[in-house]
GROMACS .gro file of C-alpha atoms in nm:
model
  440
    1LEU     CA    1   0.004   0.009  -0.008
    2PRO     CA    2   0.132   0.362  -0.078
    3ASP     CA    3   0.225   0.534   0.250
    4GLU     CA    4  -0.039   0.782   0.389
    5PRO     CA    5   0.059   1.109   0.565
    6ARG     CA    6   0.067   1.040   0.909
    7PRO     CA    7  -0.124   1.282   1.189
    8PRO     CA    8   0.090   1.533   1.359
    9VAL     CA    9   0.195   1.398   1.717
   10VAL     CA   10   0.122   1.636   2.038
   11PRO     CA   11   0.419   1.594   2.270
   12SER     CA   12   0.324   1.442   2.601
   13CYS     CA   13   0.353   1.645   2.943
   14PRO     CA   14   0.427   1.459   3.276
   15LEU     CA   15   0.168   1.453   3.528
   16PRO     CA   16   0.269   1.654   3.835
   17SER     CA   17   0.381   1.447   4.121
   18ARG     CA   18   0.184   1.384   4.418
   19ILE     CA   19   0.306   1.609   4.735
   20CYS     CA   20   0.183   1.510   5.053
   21ASP     CA   21   0.400   1.730   5.309
   22VAL     CA   22   0.248   1.829   5.611
   23VAL     CA   23   0.211   2.203   5.670
   24ARG     CA   24   0.385   2.295   5.958
   25SER     CA   25   0.170   2.546   6.186
   26GLU     CA   26   0.342   2.860   6.312
   27ARG     CA   27   0.193   2.846   6.629
   28PRO     CA   28   0.333   2.703   6.950
   29ARG     CA   29   0.259   2.337   6.987
   30SER     CA   30   0.024   2.211   7.235
   31CYS     CA   31  -0.166   1.926   7.303
   32CYS     CA   32  -0.483   2.027   7.136
   33GLY     CA   33  -0.263   2.091   6.795
   34MET     CA   34  -0.089   1.739   6.870
   35ALA     CA   35  -0.446   1.581   6.877
   36MET     CA   36  -0.566   1.780   6.546
   37ALA     CA   37  -0.240   1.658   6.338
   38GLY     CA   38  -0.413   1.344   6.204
   39PHE     CA   39  -0.650   1.558   6.016
   40ARG     CA   40  -0.416   1.806   5.879
   41THR     CA   41  -0.154   1.545   5.763
   42ALA     CA   42  -0.381   1.371   5.518
   43LYS     CA   43  -0.485   1.668   5.353
   44TYR     CA   44  -0.374   1.831   5.003
   45GLN     CA   45  -0.311   2.187   4.961
   46LEU     CA   46  -0.516   2.417   4.742
   47PRO     CA   47  -0.251   2.440   4.477
   48GLU     CA   48  -0.171   2.101   4.490
   49TRP     CA   49  -0.550   2.062   4.432
   50HIS     CA   50  -0.572   2.309   4.143
   51ARG     CA   51  -0.240   2.126   3.975
   52ARG     CA   52  -0.429   1.795   4.040
   53ASN     CA   53  -0.742   1.916   3.862
   54ALA     CA   54  -0.512   2.068   3.595
   55GLY     CA   55  -0.324   1.736   3.567
   56VAL     CA   56  -0.636   1.522   3.530
   57TYR     CA   57  -0.790   1.794   3.278
   58TYR     CA   58  -0.480   1.762   3.081
   59ASN     CA   59  -0.462   1.405   3.061
   60ALA     CA   60  -0.833   1.371   2.982
   61LEU     CA   61  -0.735   1.627   2.705
   62THR     CA   62  -0.448   1.414   2.574
   63VAL     CA   63  -0.639   1.126   2.601
   64SER     CA   64  -0.932   1.269   2.401
   65GLU     CA   65  -0.697   1.416   2.164
   66GLU     CA   66  -0.491   1.065   2.087
   67ALA     CA   67  -0.857   0.920   2.081
   68GLU     CA   68  -0.949   1.176   1.810
   69ARG     CA   69  -0.623   1.152   1.617
   70GLY     CA   70  -0.674   0.766   1.634
   71ARG     CA   71  -1.000   0.802   1.519
   72ALA     CA   72  -0.904   1.032   1.232
   73GLU     CA   73  -0.611   0.800   1.172
   74ALA     CA   74  -0.850   0.478   1.144
   75LYS     CA   75  -1.080   0.687   0.935
   76ASN     CA   76  -0.797   0.770   0.684
   77LEU     CA   77  -0.685   0.415   0.706
   78VAL     CA   78  -1.032   0.263   0.632
   79LYS     CA   79  -1.064   0.497   0.342
   80HIS     CA   80  -0.722   0.421   0.207
   81ALA     CA   81  -0.773   0.019   0.300
   82ALA     CA   82  -1.104   0.086   0.083
   83ALA     CA   83  -0.965   0.262  -0.181
   84SER     CA   84  -0.653   0.031  -0.218
   85ALA     CA   85  -0.845  -0.285  -0.170
   86GLN     CA   86  -1.066  -0.133  -0.458
   87ARG     CA   87  -0.784  -0.038  -0.692
   88ALA     CA   88  -0.630  -0.384  -0.600
   89GLN     CA   89  -0.963  -0.571  -0.699
   90GLU     CA   90  -1.006  -0.337  -1.022
   91HIS     CA   91  -0.640  -0.394  -1.151
   92SER     CA   92  -0.708  -0.812  -1.042
   93LYS     CA   93  -0.999  -0.783  -1.232
   94SER     CA   94  -0.841  -0.608  -1.520
   95THR     CA   95  -0.547  -0.833  -1.487
   96LEU     CA   96  -0.801  -1.158  -1.528
   97GLY     CA   97  -0.966  -0.989  -1.817
   98GLN     CA   98  -0.621  -0.950  -1.983
   99ARG     CA   99  -0.534  -1.307  -1.914
  100LEU     CA  100  -0.892  -1.417  -2.041
  101GLY     CA  101  -0.784  -1.239  -2.389
  102ASP     CA  102  -0.502  -1.455  -2.421
  103ILE     CA  103  -0.698  -1.761  -2.315
  104HIS     CA  104  -0.942  -1.677  -2.551
  105PHE     CA  105  -0.660  -1.601  -2.814
  106TRP     CA  106  -0.496  -1.935  -2.783
  107ARG     CA  107  -0.812  -2.124  -2.748
  108MET     CA  108  -0.952  -1.995  -3.084
  109GLU     CA  109  -0.631  -2.074  -3.265
  110LEU     CA  110  -0.602  -2.429  -3.086
  111GLN     CA  111  -0.966  -2.458  -3.233
  112LYS     CA  112  -0.891  -2.352  -3.567
  113GLU     CA  113  -0.588  -2.570  -3.592
  114ILE     CA  114  -0.810  -2.870  -3.444
  115MET     CA  115  -1.102  -2.787  -3.701
  116GLU     CA  116  -0.798  -2.780  -4.004
  117LEU     CA  117  -0.652  -3.078  -3.866
  118ASP     CA  118  -0.921  -3.260  -3.839
  119ALA     CA  119  -1.030  -3.146  -4.189
  120GLU     CA  120  -0.702  -3.259  -4.323
  121THR     CA  121  -0.712  -3.594  -4.170
  122ASN     CA  122  -1.012  -3.662  -4.337
  123LEU     CA  123  -0.900  -3.574  -4.684
  124LEU     CA  124  -0.592  -3.799  -4.622
  125ALA     CA  125  -0.817  -4.067  -4.508
  126ALA     CA  126  -0.992  -4.029  -4.815
  127GLN     CA  127  -0.694  -4.081  -5.050
  128LYS     CA  128  -0.589  -4.358  -4.839
  129LEU     CA  129  -0.912  -4.516  -4.945
  130ARG     CA  130  -0.811  -4.411  -5.303
  131LEU     CA  131  -0.533  -4.602  -5.270
  132GLN     CA  132  -0.701  -4.903  -5.119
  133ARG     CA  133  -0.936  -4.897  -5.363
  134ALA     CA  134  -0.636  -4.827  -5.675
  135LEU     CA  135  -0.465  -5.149  -5.478
  136ASP     CA  136  -0.798  -5.366  -5.507
  137ALA     CA  137  -0.792  -5.287  -5.880
  138THR     CA  138  -0.477  -5.392  -5.960
  139GLU     CA  139  -0.587  -5.757  -5.877
  140VAL     CA  140  -0.821  -5.800  -6.200
  141PRO     CA  141  -0.516  -5.680  -6.438
  142TYR     CA  142  -0.266  -5.882  -6.244
  143ALA     CA  143  -0.496  -6.154  -6.261
  144VAL     CA  144  -0.576  -6.130  -6.649
  145VAL     CA  145  -0.191  -6.099  -6.689
  146ILE     CA  146  -0.108  -6.408  -6.512
  147ASP     CA  147  -0.403  -6.570  -6.670
  148ASN     CA  148  -0.263  -6.478  -7.062
  149LEU     CA  149   0.068  -6.601  -6.953
  150GLU     CA  150  -0.065  -6.939  -6.870
  151CYS     CA  151  -0.316  -6.963  -7.169
  152ARG     CA  152  -0.025  -6.892  -7.377
  153GLU     CA  153   0.179  -7.193  -7.205
  154ARG     CA  154  -0.076  -7.409  -7.347
  155ARG     CA  155   0.047  -7.335  -7.712
  156GLN     CA  156   0.155  -7.614  -7.926
  157PRO     CA  157   0.522  -7.652  -8.071
  158PRO     CA  158   0.658  -7.428  -8.258
  159ASP     CA  159   0.459  -7.161  -8.158
  160LEU     CA  160   0.549  -7.203  -7.788
  161VAL     CA  161   0.829  -6.913  -7.813
  162ILE     CA  162   0.903  -6.610  -7.633
  163ASP     CA  163   0.770  -6.377  -7.861
  164GLU     CA  164   0.734  -5.997  -7.823
  165VAL     CA  165   0.380  -6.071  -7.671
  166GLU     CA  166   0.519  -6.257  -7.388
  167ARG     CA  167   0.813  -6.005  -7.302
  168GLN     CA  168   0.520  -5.702  -7.314
  169LEU     CA  169   0.314  -5.954  -7.082
  170LEU     CA  170   0.593  -6.025  -6.824
  171LYS     CA  171   0.700  -5.678  -6.834
  172GLU     CA  172   0.345  -5.566  -6.738
  173ALA     CA  173   0.314  -5.843  -6.502
  174ASP     CA  174   0.637  -5.681  -6.320
  175LEU     CA  175   0.501  -5.336  -6.374
  176ILE     CA  176   0.191  -5.449  -6.174
  177ARG     CA  177   0.363  -5.599  -5.898
  178ASP     CA  178   0.581  -5.295  -5.875
  179ILE     CA  179   0.286  -5.047  -5.862
  180ARG     CA  180   0.116  -5.304  -5.570
  181GLU     CA  181   0.424  -5.257  -5.386
  182LEU     CA  182   0.430  -4.892  -5.397
  183LEU     CA  183   0.075  -4.874  -5.334
  184LYS     CA  184   0.119  -5.084  -5.029
  185ARG     CA  185   0.421  -4.860  -4.906
  186THR     CA  186   0.233  -4.542  -4.947
  187ILE     CA  187  -0.099  -4.672  -4.776
  188ILE     CA  188   0.123  -4.760  -4.468
  189GLN     CA  189   0.288  -4.426  -4.498
  190ALA     CA  190  -0.081  -4.273  -4.516
  191THR     CA  191  -0.157  -4.443  -4.226
  192THR     CA  192   0.138  -4.361  -4.007
  193GLN     CA  193   0.071  -3.983  -4.084
  194ILE     CA  194  -0.302  -4.036  -4.006
  195ARG     CA  195  -0.178  -4.154  -3.679
  196SER     CA  196   0.038  -3.872  -3.617
  197ASN     CA  197  -0.217  -3.602  -3.748
  198ARG     CA  198  -0.465  -3.779  -3.460
  199ILE     CA  199  -0.194  -3.794  -3.182
  200GLN     CA  200  -0.141  -3.391  -3.266
  201LYS     CA  201  -0.517  -3.316  -3.271
  202GLU     CA  202  -0.524  -3.522  -2.937
  203ASN     CA  203  -0.240  -3.296  -2.800
  204CYS     CA  204  -0.430  -2.965  -2.941
  205GLU     CA  205  -0.779  -3.100  -2.798
  206ARG     CA  206  -0.609  -3.185  -2.439
  207ASP     CA  207  -0.476  -2.812  -2.443
  208TRP     CA  208  -0.784  -2.650  -2.604
  209SER     CA  209  -1.000  -2.862  -2.312
  210ASP     CA  210  -0.765  -2.702  -2.035
  211LYS     CA  211  -0.770  -2.351  -2.162
  212VAL     CA  212  -1.186  -2.350  -2.199
  213GLU     CA  213  -1.190  -2.519  -1.822
  214THR     CA  214  -0.957  -2.242  -1.737
  215PHE     CA  215  -1.137  -1.958  -1.927
  216HIS     CA  216  -1.469  -2.064  -1.741
  217MET     CA  217  -1.278  -2.057  -1.402
  218ASP     CA  218  -1.098  -1.692  -1.451
  219ASP     CA  219  -1.395  -1.591  -1.587
  220LYS     CA  220  -1.594  -1.685  -1.280
  221CYS     CA  221  -1.321  -1.525  -1.072
  222ALA     CA  222  -1.327  -1.240  -1.261
  223GLY     CA  223  -1.723  -1.194  -1.161
  224TYR     CA  224  -1.625  -1.201  -0.799
  225CYS     CA  225  -1.684  -0.886  -0.597
  226SER     CA  226  -1.716  -0.788  -0.253
  227ASP     CA  227  -2.072  -0.873  -0.250
  228SER     CA  228  -2.051  -1.210  -0.396
  229THR     CA  229  -2.222  -1.436  -0.141
  230ASN     CA  230  -2.014  -1.768  -0.292
  231VAL     CA  231  -1.659  -1.634  -0.166
  232GLN     CA  232  -1.483  -1.794   0.126
  233SER     CA  233  -1.166  -1.749   0.316
  234HIS     CA  234  -0.914  -1.959   0.169
  235PRO     CA  235  -0.591  -1.843   0.339
  236SER     CA  236  -0.384  -2.139   0.221
  237SER     CA  237  -0.449  -2.043  -0.135
  238VAL     CA  238  -0.185  -1.768  -0.128
  239LYS     CA  239   0.118  -2.021  -0.180
  240PHE     CA  240   0.232  -2.089  -0.528
  241GLU     CA  241   0.234  -2.456  -0.666
  242GLU     CA  242   0.585  -2.607  -0.735
  243THR     CA  243   0.417  -2.714  -1.054
  244ALA     CA  244   0.294  -2.412  -1.173
  245SER     CA  245   0.417  -2.293  -1.535
  246THR     CA  246   0.522  -1.939  -1.617
  247PRO     CA  247   0.381  -1.724  -1.848
  248GLN     CA  248   0.611  -1.801  -2.136
  249SER     CA  249   0.631  -2.195  -2.054
  250TRP     CA  250   0.254  -2.150  -2.073
  251ALA     CA  251   0.240  -2.004  -2.405
  252GLN     CA  252   0.517  -2.215  -2.534
  253LEU     CA  253   0.348  -2.525  -2.506
  254SER     CA  254   0.065  -2.388  -2.717
  255HIS     CA  255   0.287  -2.233  -2.951
  256ASP     CA  256   0.439  -2.570  -2.983
  257ASN     CA  257   0.107  -2.747  -3.016
  258ILE     CA  258  -0.007  -2.521  -3.285
  259SER     CA  259   0.330  -2.537  -3.482
  260GLY     CA  260   0.308  -2.913  -3.449
  261ALA     CA  261  -0.030  -2.919  -3.606
  262GLU     CA  262   0.081  -2.671  -3.877
  263GLN     CA  263   0.394  -2.942  -3.919
  264GLU     CA  264   0.156  -3.192  -3.952
  265LYS     CA  265  -0.084  -3.043  -4.190
  266LEU     CA  266   0.210  -2.951  -4.445
  267ALA     CA  267   0.314  -3.289  -4.426
  268SER     CA  268  -0.021  -3.442  -4.464
  269ALA     CA  269  -0.103  -3.199  -4.775
  270GLN     CA  270   0.224  -3.281  -4.929
  271LEU     CA  271   0.164  -3.670  -4.893
  272ARG     CA  272  -0.194  -3.634  -5.043
  273SER     CA  273  -0.014  -3.452  -5.315
  274LEU     CA  274   0.233  -3.781  -5.362
  275ILE     CA  275  -0.079  -4.000  -5.331
  276HIS     CA  276  -0.234  -3.821  -5.617
  277SER     CA  277   0.086  -3.824  -5.822
  278VAL     CA  278   0.125  -4.203  -5.734
  279ILE     CA  279  -0.197  -4.299  -5.848
  280HIS     CA  280  -0.190  -4.072  -6.161
  281ASP     CA  281   0.146  -4.199  -6.285
  282ALA     CA  282   0.030  -4.565  -6.204
  283CYS     CA  283  -0.265  -4.517  -6.403
  284GLU     CA  284  -0.049  -4.377  -6.671
  285GLU     CA  285   0.226  -4.638  -6.689
  286LEU     CA  286  -0.031  -4.924  -6.706
  287ARG     CA  287  -0.233  -4.732  -6.971
  288LEU     CA  288   0.089  -4.717  -7.177
  289GLN     CA  289   0.204  -5.089  -7.106
  290ARG     CA  290  -0.174  -5.197  -7.179
  291ALA     CA  291  -0.152  -5.029  -7.526
  292ALA     CA  292   0.175  -5.175  -7.589
  293VAL     CA  293   0.051  -5.514  -7.496
  294ARG     CA  294  -0.272  -5.481  -7.731
  295GLU     CA  295  -0.026  -5.359  -8.008
  296ALA     CA  296   0.202  -5.653  -7.970
  297PHE     CA  297  -0.122  -5.885  -7.979
  298ASP     CA  298  -0.255  -5.725  -8.280
  299ARG     CA  299   0.066  -5.749  -8.460
  300HIS     CA  300   0.149  -6.093  -8.367
  301CYS     CA  301  -0.221  -6.209  -8.439
  302CYS     CA  302  -0.170  -6.027  -8.781
  303HIS     CA  303   0.136  -6.260  -8.823
  304LEU     CA  304  -0.049  -6.556  -8.731
  305ASP     CA  305  -0.301  -6.479  -8.961
  306GLU     CA  306  -0.072  -6.441  -9.267
  307ALA     CA  307   0.128  -6.772  -9.166
  308LYS     CA  308  -0.198  -6.939  -9.124
  309LEU     CA  309  -0.297  -6.814  -9.496
  310ARG     CA  310   0.027  -6.895  -9.645
  311LEU     CA  311   0.039  -7.244  -9.504
  312GLU     CA  312  -0.351  -7.292  -9.636
  313GLN     CA  313  -0.239  -7.152  -9.942
  314HIS     CA  314   0.027  -7.435  -9.939
  315LEU     CA  315  -0.196  -7.679  -9.846
  316GLN     CA  316  -0.433  -7.648 -10.123
  317GLN     CA  317  -0.141  -7.654 -10.378
  318ILE     CA  318  -0.040  -7.984 -10.203
  319LEU     CA  319  -0.364  -8.104 -10.215
  320LYS     CA  320  -0.382  -8.039 -10.580
  321ASP     CA  321  -0.025  -8.181 -10.629
  322ILE     CA  322  -0.132  -8.477 -10.454
  323GLY     CA  323  -0.432  -8.539 -10.682
  324ASP     CA  324  -0.208  -8.465 -10.983
  325GLU     CA  325   0.034  -8.724 -10.822
  326GLU     CA  326  -0.207  -9.009 -10.766
  327ALA     CA  327  -0.341  -8.947 -11.162
  328ASN     CA  328   0.012  -9.001 -11.260
  329ILE     CA  329   0.045  -9.290 -11.076
  330MET     CA  330  -0.257  -9.451 -11.200
  331ASN     CA  331  -0.111  -9.357 -11.553
  332LEU     CA  332   0.202  -9.500 -11.488
  333LYS     CA  333   0.047  -9.809 -11.366
  334LYS     CA  334  -0.150  -9.851 -11.665
  335ALA     CA  335   0.137  -9.783 -11.921
  336ILE     CA  336   0.302 -10.050 -11.737
  337ARG     CA  337   0.025 -10.294 -11.726
  338ASP     CA  338  -0.010 -10.169 -12.144
  339LYS     CA  339   0.359 -10.239 -12.197
  340GLU     CA  340   0.347 -10.582 -11.998
  341ALA     CA  341   0.095 -10.671 -12.235
  342PHE     CA  342   0.298 -10.576 -12.541
  343LEU     CA  343   0.584 -10.769 -12.376
  344LYS     CA  344   0.395 -11.077 -12.319
  345VAL     CA  345   0.290 -11.079 -12.711
  346ALA     CA  346   0.638 -11.042 -12.813
  347GLN     CA  347   0.761 -11.320 -12.556
  348THR     CA  348   0.486 -11.529 -12.688
  349ARG     CA  349   0.595 -11.478 -13.049
  350LEU     CA  350   0.973 -11.590 -12.943
  351TYR     CA  351   0.850 -11.846 -12.715
  352ASP     CA  352   0.643 -12.002 -13.025
  353ARG     CA  353   0.908 -11.921 -13.286
  354SER     CA  354   1.144 -12.132 -13.081
  355PHE     CA  355   0.982 -12.420 -13.203
  356ARG     CA  356   1.017 -12.402 -13.537
  357PRO     CA  357   1.168 -12.733 -13.695
  358ASN     CA  358   1.534 -12.791 -13.793
  359ILE     CA  359   1.649 -12.523 -14.045
  360GLU     CA  360   1.341 -12.305 -13.993
  361LEU     CA  361   1.497 -12.223 -13.678
  362CYS     CA  362   1.629 -11.902 -13.826
  363ARG     CA  363   1.789 -11.577 -13.709
  364ASP     CA  364   1.590 -11.411 -13.954
  365GLU     CA  365   1.474 -11.042 -13.947
  366ALA     CA  366   1.167 -11.103 -13.782
  367GLN     CA  367   1.349 -11.294 -13.503
  368PHE     CA  368   1.588 -11.011 -13.472
  369ARG     CA  369   1.282 -10.763 -13.472
  370LEU     CA  370   1.122 -10.966 -13.184
  371VAL     CA  371   1.413 -10.969 -12.979
  372SER     CA  372   1.461 -10.614 -13.003
  373GLU     CA  373   1.119 -10.533 -12.921
  374VAL     CA  374   1.149 -10.740 -12.597
  375GLU     CA  375   1.473 -10.545 -12.505
  376GLU     CA  376   1.294 -10.225 -12.582
  377LEU     CA  377   1.000 -10.328 -12.402
  378ALA     CA  378   1.192 -10.469 -12.093
  379VAL     CA  379   1.387 -10.087 -12.072
  380PHE     CA  380   1.076  -9.894 -12.106
  381LEU     CA  381   0.904 -10.127 -11.829
  382GLU     CA  382   1.229 -10.089 -11.577
  383ALA     CA  383   1.193  -9.683 -11.661
  384LEU     CA  384   0.824  -9.689 -11.573
  385LYS     CA  385   0.857  -9.882 -11.287
  386ARG     CA  386   1.122  -9.690 -11.146
  387LYS     CA  387   0.933  -9.366 -11.224
  388LEU     CA  388   0.627  -9.509 -11.049
  389MET     CA  389   0.841  -9.575 -10.736
  390GLU     CA  390   0.932  -9.249 -10.754
  391SER     CA  391   0.617  -9.095 -10.783
  392GLU     CA  392   0.493  -9.308 -10.508
  393GLN     CA  393   0.778  -9.157 -10.290
  394ASN     CA  394   0.656  -8.825 -10.443
  395LEU     CA  395   0.309  -8.921 -10.300
  396LYS     CA  396   0.436  -9.001  -9.987
  397ASN     CA  397   0.614  -8.675  -9.968
  398LEU     CA  398   0.349  -8.489 -10.035
  399GLU     CA  399   0.093  -8.670  -9.795
  400GLU     CA  400   0.343  -8.605  -9.524
  401SER     CA  401   0.384  -8.244  -9.612
  402ARG     CA  402   0.014  -8.248  -9.599
  403MET     CA  403  -0.011  -8.378  -9.269
  404ARG     CA  404   0.252  -8.131  -9.127
  405LEU     CA  405   0.089  -7.812  -9.327
  406GLU     CA  406  -0.256  -7.955  -9.169
  407LYS     CA  407  -0.062  -7.963  -8.805
  408GLU     CA  408   0.080  -7.639  -8.847
  409ILE     CA  409  -0.244  -7.478  -8.965
  410ALA     CA  410  -0.399  -7.650  -8.636
  411VAL     CA  411  -0.091  -7.503  -8.468
  412LYS     CA  412  -0.174  -7.164  -8.601
  413ALA     CA  413  -0.553  -7.188  -8.550
  414ASN     CA  414  -0.467  -7.287  -8.196
  415SER     CA  415  -0.235  -6.972  -8.110
  416LEU     CA  416  -0.488  -6.755  -8.264
  417PHE     CA  417  -0.739  -6.892  -8.046
  418ILE     CA  418  -0.546  -6.842  -7.743
  419ASP     CA  419  -0.396  -6.482  -7.808
  420ARG     CA  420  -0.728  -6.345  -8.000
  421GLN     CA  421  -1.006  -6.542  -7.835
  422LYS     CA  422  -0.888  -6.616  -7.487
  423CYS     CA  423  -0.638  -6.342  -7.428
  424MET     CA  424  -0.752  -6.045  -7.576
  425GLY     CA  425  -1.121  -6.142  -7.469
  426ASN     CA  426  -1.009  -6.185  -7.133
  427ARG     CA  427  -0.814  -5.845  -7.138
  428LEU     CA  428  -1.154  -5.679  -7.209
  429ARG     CA  429  -1.226  -5.709  -6.816
  430TYR     CA  430  -0.930  -5.494  -6.791
  431PRO     CA  431  -1.037  -5.177  -6.554
  432VAL     CA  432  -1.069  -4.882  -6.818
  433ASP     CA  433  -0.861  -4.640  -6.566
  434LEU     CA  434  -0.696  -4.712  -6.226
  435GLU     CA  435  -0.742  -4.346  -6.145
  436VAL     CA  436  -1.121  -4.370  -6.199
  437ALA     CA  437  -1.132  -4.699  -6.008
  438SER     CA  438  -0.981  -4.555  -5.732
  439TYR     CA  439  -1.292  -4.304  -5.685
  440GLN     CA  440  -1.550  -4.574  -5.718
   0.00000   0.00000   0.00000
């Protein structure tokens, strides 16, 4: 409290001492005088009486002045104490008002961060759901690719080759596996970030809840006054708690919570952007690889169609050659039979002429001609038989070639059925767009 002016101090005067001297008589002593001495010795003198009265008056006046001065001091002290208490209460109320303003500021900032962090967590959860849907959407393409590879394993030799289609399918399978692993890692990262967001949100909510409770307490305290009926005496409340914080540490805690929330929001926003890029890039890579596989299938099917068409054309020629060769063999056999008939005639003639009697058994011109005819016919028959054997071998070769062509045509037809009907037909179940599928 400020020092108040003290009232002037009146110096005190000592009271006169009590004098009890006996007044001596001027008259000669007598026995009567001795008898009256007791009455005279116990009495004051008149000056003493006046001094005594004056002392009593002065003492009463002094006490009265002291009491009046005490009352004035008490009145001033009461007035000063009342004014000081009023000023202290008003100052405390003003300080509480400032404190309420600080608490309200941090409370609103924390509430804003809580709402923004909650909204950011919901957005990140939606992106995580997109990742899960995109991961689920990759199951069908992967199953389609594996089914294509398994179907193409059922191709028959010599079409069971590692062609461009198989290389593209293996590349697509590896791409889908890599994308699935990337999506799984991103889902784990999103889950961790969501957990961090919620932990930071709980910290902010705890701080916000404490500030709301404190705001109500301080607002209640600011509403107290001397006329309040719910105030009581609490002498032990004056001491400071050992665990009490300082204004700096109090503000630093809220600042750290808000700063942590801002960092988590920034990390969450960056992760959402990364998730969008991952899904978009994965969709684009799958689209390009799907187009490459389809192009390889189309090109390979065109090659199969051309090879099958050429084989069918060769087969038609082979069938025609087989027919011609069969007709040739029939002609050769007929020619052999005809020549054998001529040979039999010539041989019969020679045989019959060998029975000519005596000198008639002559080597005449007819004999030489018959012998020459037999020799010529034998040569022709031998040549025809060799040609028949060659024609039969050619027919056998043509038949084998026909069977090979028919087998090759069947193999090409099987390969075309596998690639065009099974594989490309199965790829129609391929999702149109992975990015679109992530929103469904």
